Short mmCIF file of C-alpha atoms and ligand atoms in Angstrom, two decimals:
data_model
loop_
_atom_site.label_atom_id
_atom_site.label_comp_id
_atom_site.label_asym_id
_atom_site.label_seq_id
_atom_site.Cartn_x
_atom_site.Cartn_y
_atom_site.Cartn_z
CA MET Z 1 2.47 1.55 0.56
CA ARG Z 2 -1.27 1.78 1.52
CA ILE Z 3 -3.18 -0.75 3.92
CA LEU Z 4 -6.72 -1.03 4.76
CA ILE Z 5 -7.23 -1.75 8.29
CA VAL Z 6 -11.18 -3.34 8.77
CA GLU Z 7 -11.57 -3.72 12.48
CA ASP Z 8 -14.41 -2.85 14.92
CA GLU Z 9 -12.15 -2.81 18.09
CA ALA Z 10 -11.27 1.02 17.97
CA ALA Z 11 -8.55 0.49 20.71
CA LEU Z 12 -6.70 -2.17 18.16
CA ALA Z 13 -7.38 -0.79 15.22
CA GLU Z 14 -5.71 2.32 16.48
CA ALA Z 15 -3.12 0.35 17.90
CA LEU Z 16 -2.28 -1.61 14.08
CA SER Z 17 -2.51 1.94 13.06
CA GLU Z 18 0.04 3.62 14.82
CA ILE Z 19 2.61 0.58 14.29
CA LEU Z 20 1.92 0.73 10.71
CA ARG Z 21 3.03 4.40 10.82
CA GLN Z 22 5.86 3.50 12.61
CA ASN Z 23 7.09 1.52 10.02
CA GLY Z 24 6.31 3.72 7.37
CA TYR Z 25 3.28 2.27 6.34
CA LEU Z 26 0.16 4.35 4.95
CA SER Z 27 -3.35 2.96 6.57
CA ASP Z 28 -6.91 3.74 7.03
CA THR Z 29 -9.71 2.27 9.18
CA ALA Z 30 -12.94 0.86 8.66
CA ALA Z 31 -14.87 0.08 11.71
CA ASN Z 32 -17.04 -2.40 9.61
CA GLY Z 33 -17.62 -4.80 7.13
CA THR Z 34 -19.65 -2.90 4.87
CA ASP Z 35 -17.62 0.06 5.18
CA GLY Z 36 -14.57 -2.01 4.81
CA LEU Z 37 -16.14 -3.63 1.49
CA GLU Z 38 -16.55 0.34 0.20
CA PHE Z 39 -13.03 1.28 0.96
CA ALA Z 40 -11.37 -1.76 -0.67
CA ARG Z 41 -13.46 -1.18 -3.95
CA ILE Z 42 -11.48 2.21 -4.53
CA GLY Z 43 -8.70 -0.03 -5.01
CA ILE Z 44 -6.08 2.30 -3.44
CA TYR Z 45 -4.72 -0.60 -1.53
CA ASP Z 46 -1.72 -2.59 -1.29
CA LEU Z 47 -2.71 -4.98 1.32
CA ILE Z 48 -6.21 -5.67 3.46
CA LEU Z 49 -5.88 -6.24 7.37
CA LEU Z 50 -9.45 -8.18 7.75
CA ASP Z 51 -11.24 -9.02 10.90
CA ILE Z 52 -13.33 -12.13 10.93
CA MET Z 53 -15.83 -10.89 13.89
CA LEU Z 54 -17.18 -7.82 12.46
CA PRO Z 55 -20.92 -6.18 12.95
CA GLY Z 56 -23.01 -6.24 10.26
CA MET Z 57 -21.17 -7.78 7.39
CA ASP Z 58 -18.51 -10.15 8.91
CA GLY Z 59 -14.70 -10.75 7.39
CA LEU Z 60 -15.66 -13.55 5.67
CA SER Z 61 -18.18 -12.10 3.98
CA VAL Z 62 -16.57 -9.07 2.77
CA LEU Z 63 -13.40 -11.24 1.56
CA LYS Z 64 -15.55 -13.36 -0.70
CA ALA Z 65 -17.79 -10.37 -1.94
CA LEU Z 66 -14.24 -8.91 -2.94
CA ARG Z 67 -12.84 -11.84 -4.76
CA ARG Z 68 -16.35 -12.23 -6.37
CA GLU Z 69 -15.76 -8.53 -7.69
CA LYS Z 70 -12.26 -9.59 -9.11
CA ILE Z 71 -10.91 -7.21 -6.53
CA HIS Z 72 -7.26 -9.20 -5.70
CA THR Z 73 -5.97 -7.58 -2.68
CA PRO Z 74 -3.84 -9.36 -0.77
CA VAL Z 75 -5.80 -9.90 2.58
CA ILE Z 76 -4.58 -11.26 5.99
CA LEU Z 77 -7.55 -12.34 8.30
CA LEU Z 78 -7.05 -11.15 11.91
CA THR Z 79 -9.32 -13.31 14.00
CA ALA Z 80 -9.75 -14.47 18.07
CA ARG Z 81 -10.71 -17.92 15.91
CA SER Z 82 -7.93 -20.06 15.88
CA GLU Z 83 -10.09 -23.43 14.68
CA VAL Z 84 -8.49 -24.91 12.00
CA SER Z 85 -12.42 -25.13 9.89
CA ASP Z 86 -12.17 -20.85 10.10
CA ILE Z 87 -8.33 -20.88 8.86
CA ILE Z 88 -9.52 -23.38 6.32
CA ALA Z 89 -12.65 -21.31 5.12
CA GLY Z 90 -10.78 -18.00 4.96
CA LEU Z 91 -8.14 -19.75 2.58
CA ASP Z 92 -10.81 -21.13 0.78
CA ALA Z 93 -12.11 -17.81 0.23
CA GLY Z 94 -9.11 -16.31 -0.97
CA SER Z 95 -7.11 -14.63 1.89
CA ASP Z 96 -3.56 -15.14 1.70
CA ASP Z 97 -2.72 -15.32 5.31
CA TYR Z 98 -4.03 -15.74 8.67
CA LEU Z 99 -3.16 -13.95 12.17
CA PRO Z 100 -4.94 -15.77 15.33
CA LYS Z 101 -5.03 -12.93 18.05
CA PRO Z 102 -2.96 -11.95 19.72
CA PHE Z 103 -0.34 -11.61 17.46
CA SER Z 104 3.11 -9.97 18.16
CA THR Z 105 4.27 -6.36 16.03
CA ALA Z 106 6.97 -8.42 14.92
CA GLU Z 107 4.88 -11.36 13.82
CA LEU Z 108 2.35 -8.81 11.84
CA LEU Z 109 5.20 -6.65 10.61
CA ALA Z 110 7.17 -10.11 9.37
CA ARG Z 111 3.42 -11.30 7.51
CA ILE Z 112 3.09 -7.64 5.61
CA ARG Z 113 6.60 -8.45 4.52
CA ALA Z 114 6.27 -11.49 3.16
CA ILE Z 115 2.86 -10.69 1.22
CA SER Z 116 4.62 -7.19 -0.41
CA ARG Z 117 7.42 -9.66 -1.36
CA ARG Z 118 5.11 -11.81 -3.73
CA GLY Z 119 5.09 -8.63 -6.18
CA GLY Z 120 8.49 -9.79 -7.00
CA ARG Z 121 10.15 -6.45 -7.22
CA TYR Z 122 9.56 -5.22 -3.88
CA LEU Z 123 12.54 -5.83 -1.76
CA GLU Z 124 12.24 -5.38 2.38
CA ASP Z 125 14.33 -2.15 2.64
CA SER Z 126 14.78 -1.23 -0.70
CA CYS Z 127 13.06 -0.87 -4.23
CA CYS Z 128 14.74 -0.78 -7.46
CA PHE Z 129 14.18 0.59 -11.15
CA GLU Z 130 16.64 0.29 -13.88
CA ASP Z 131 19.39 2.42 -12.17
CA LEU Z 132 17.58 3.85 -9.56
CA SER Z 133 17.17 2.28 -5.68
CA LEU Z 134 15.45 3.57 -2.88
CA GLN Z 135 16.34 3.11 0.72
CA LYS Z 136 13.13 2.61 2.54
CA GLY Z 137 14.90 3.66 6.13
CA SER Z 138 16.62 6.63 4.70
CA MET Z 139 14.25 7.38 2.37
CA GLU Z 140 17.61 7.91 -0.36
CA LEU Z 141 17.05 7.55 -3.95
CA SER Z 142 20.16 6.38 -5.36
CA CYS Z 143 21.90 6.40 -8.78
CA GLY Z 144 24.96 4.85 -9.06
CA SER Z 145 27.50 6.68 -6.85
CA ARG Z 146 24.39 9.77 -6.21
CA THR Z 147 22.14 9.59 -3.79
CA ILE Z 148 19.50 12.23 -2.92
CA ARG Z 149 17.63 12.58 0.54
CA LEU Z 150 13.30 12.60 -0.31
CA GLY Z 151 11.02 14.02 1.42
CA LEU Z 152 8.36 12.00 2.94
CA LYS Z 153 5.83 12.82 0.34
CA GLU Z 154 8.15 12.32 -2.49
CA PHE Z 155 9.48 9.19 -0.91
CA GLN Z 156 6.04 7.95 -0.88
CA LEU Z 157 5.12 8.57 -4.41
CA MET Z 158 8.67 7.53 -5.85
CA GLU Z 159 8.00 4.50 -4.09
CA LEU Z 160 4.33 3.72 -5.50
CA PHE Z 161 6.21 4.60 -9.15
CA LEU Z 162 8.97 1.95 -8.29
CA ARG Z 163 6.55 -0.76 -7.16
CA ASN Z 164 4.76 0.06 -10.16
CA PRO Z 165 6.74 0.75 -13.05
CA HIS Z 166 5.31 0.75 -17.12
CA GLN Z 167 1.92 1.39 -15.56
CA VAL Z 168 -0.01 4.80 -15.79
CA LEU Z 169 -0.79 5.46 -12.56
CA PRO Z 170 -4.14 7.73 -12.89
CA LYS Z 171 -3.91 11.26 -11.27
CA ASP Z 172 -6.91 10.25 -8.65
CA LEU Z 173 -5.41 6.65 -7.72
CA ILE Z 174 -1.98 8.60 -6.85
CA ILE Z 175 -3.85 10.92 -4.47
CA GLY Z 176 -5.62 8.27 -2.82
CA LYS Z 177 -2.74 6.05 -2.26
CA ILE Z 178 -0.64 8.98 -1.02
CA TRP Z 179 -3.10 11.43 0.87
CA GLY Z 180 -5.95 9.13 1.49
CA LEU Z 181 -9.46 9.56 0.74
CA ASP Z 182 -10.04 12.30 3.30
CA THR Z 183 -7.93 15.09 1.62
CA ALA Z 184 -7.78 18.51 0.09
CA ALA Z 185 -4.97 17.18 -1.99
CA ASP Z 186 -5.83 17.47 -5.54
CA TYR Z 187 -4.43 17.31 -9.03
CA ASN Z 188 -2.19 20.24 -8.11
CA ASN Z 189 -0.44 18.09 -5.12
CA VAL Z 190 0.13 15.57 -7.61
CA GLU Z 191 1.91 17.73 -10.68
CA VAL Z 192 4.08 19.40 -7.67
CA TYR Z 193 5.44 16.57 -6.63
CA VAL Z 194 6.00 14.62 -10.17
CA SER Z 195 7.96 17.69 -11.00
CA PHE Z 196 10.28 17.48 -7.70
CA LEU Z 197 10.77 13.85 -8.55
CA ARG Z 198 11.88 14.78 -11.99
CA GLN Z 199 14.25 17.13 -10.94
CA LYS Z 200 15.74 14.96 -8.61
CA LEU Z 201 15.96 12.01 -11.39
CA GLN Z 202 17.68 14.15 -13.61
CA ALA Z 203 19.96 15.46 -10.74
CA LEU Z 204 20.81 11.83 -10.13
CA GLY Z 205 21.34 11.63 -14.11
CA SER Z 206 19.19 8.41 -14.00
CA ARG Z 207 18.15 6.37 -17.20
CA ALA Z 208 14.67 6.63 -15.68
CA SER Z 209 11.84 9.18 -15.89
CA ILE Z 210 8.34 9.63 -15.23
CA ARG Z 211 6.45 10.23 -18.20
CA THR Z 212 3.07 12.41 -18.90
CA ASN Z 213 0.11 10.09 -20.14
CA ARG Z 214 -2.29 13.38 -21.05
CA GLY Z 215 -5.55 13.19 -19.40
CA VAL Z 216 -4.60 9.86 -17.33
CA GLY Z 217 -1.53 9.88 -15.24
CA TYR Z 218 1.99 9.16 -14.83
CA SER Z 219 4.45 6.18 -15.46
CA LEU Z 220 7.33 5.53 -14.53
CA GLU Z 221 9.96 4.51 -17.68
CA ALA Z 222 13.34 3.69 -18.56
CA1 CA R 301 -14.00 -8.10 15.94
#
C-alpha cells in the first residue's frame, strides 16, 4: 500500500514517513499543494494524507481539484484547525476522514486501516484471494497447509495483486507503486519479480496465477 503525504512541515512529514515505513506502508512526500496534486494525478497512491494549511495551493483546493478530476483516492485531512466549519468544508469537498493535529500514531494508523478496509478485500493483518492468503506481519504467503516466506519486494508486489484481483496492472503502475517515483527500476525489474512470484505460486500449488496481458501488464486470476 502506497501513501502520499502532502505536508509542508518537514519534521512532521519525515516523522509520518517513518511511522508509515515502520508499519509496512510505502510513502512519498510532497511539501506543497501544487506538487501534491501533481503526485496524486499519477494514480499510484492508495491513500493521501493531506494537510490543509499549505503554502500556495491549500489542502482543500487540492482535494476539490482531485475530486473534480474524478480522482477518488481516499483522503485523510490533517490539520491544526479543529473548527467545525473546516471539518464540514473538508468532508463536503470529498475527504474521507479528518485528523486534527496533534494526533497519536495509534489513531493515525487506526484511521488508515479503517479506510483500507472499505475496499472490502483488504483485512488488517492479511489479504486473501482464492486459496491464497498473505500475512502482513510475517510476509508469508500460504495456500492450504503450505507456506512460503516472501522477500520484501515480492511481498509488496503480491499484496498489490491481492488487493486488485482480475485487474490488469500496467507495468508503469507497478513500478510507481512498488519502487516509487524516483527510481531506476524498469520493466525488467517487474518481469523478474513477477517470475519469482509465479514460481512461488506454483510451489504452493495455488489455483491462482499471474496472467500476462501482452503489451499492457499483469493480472491475478483464478
Ligand atoms: Ca501546514
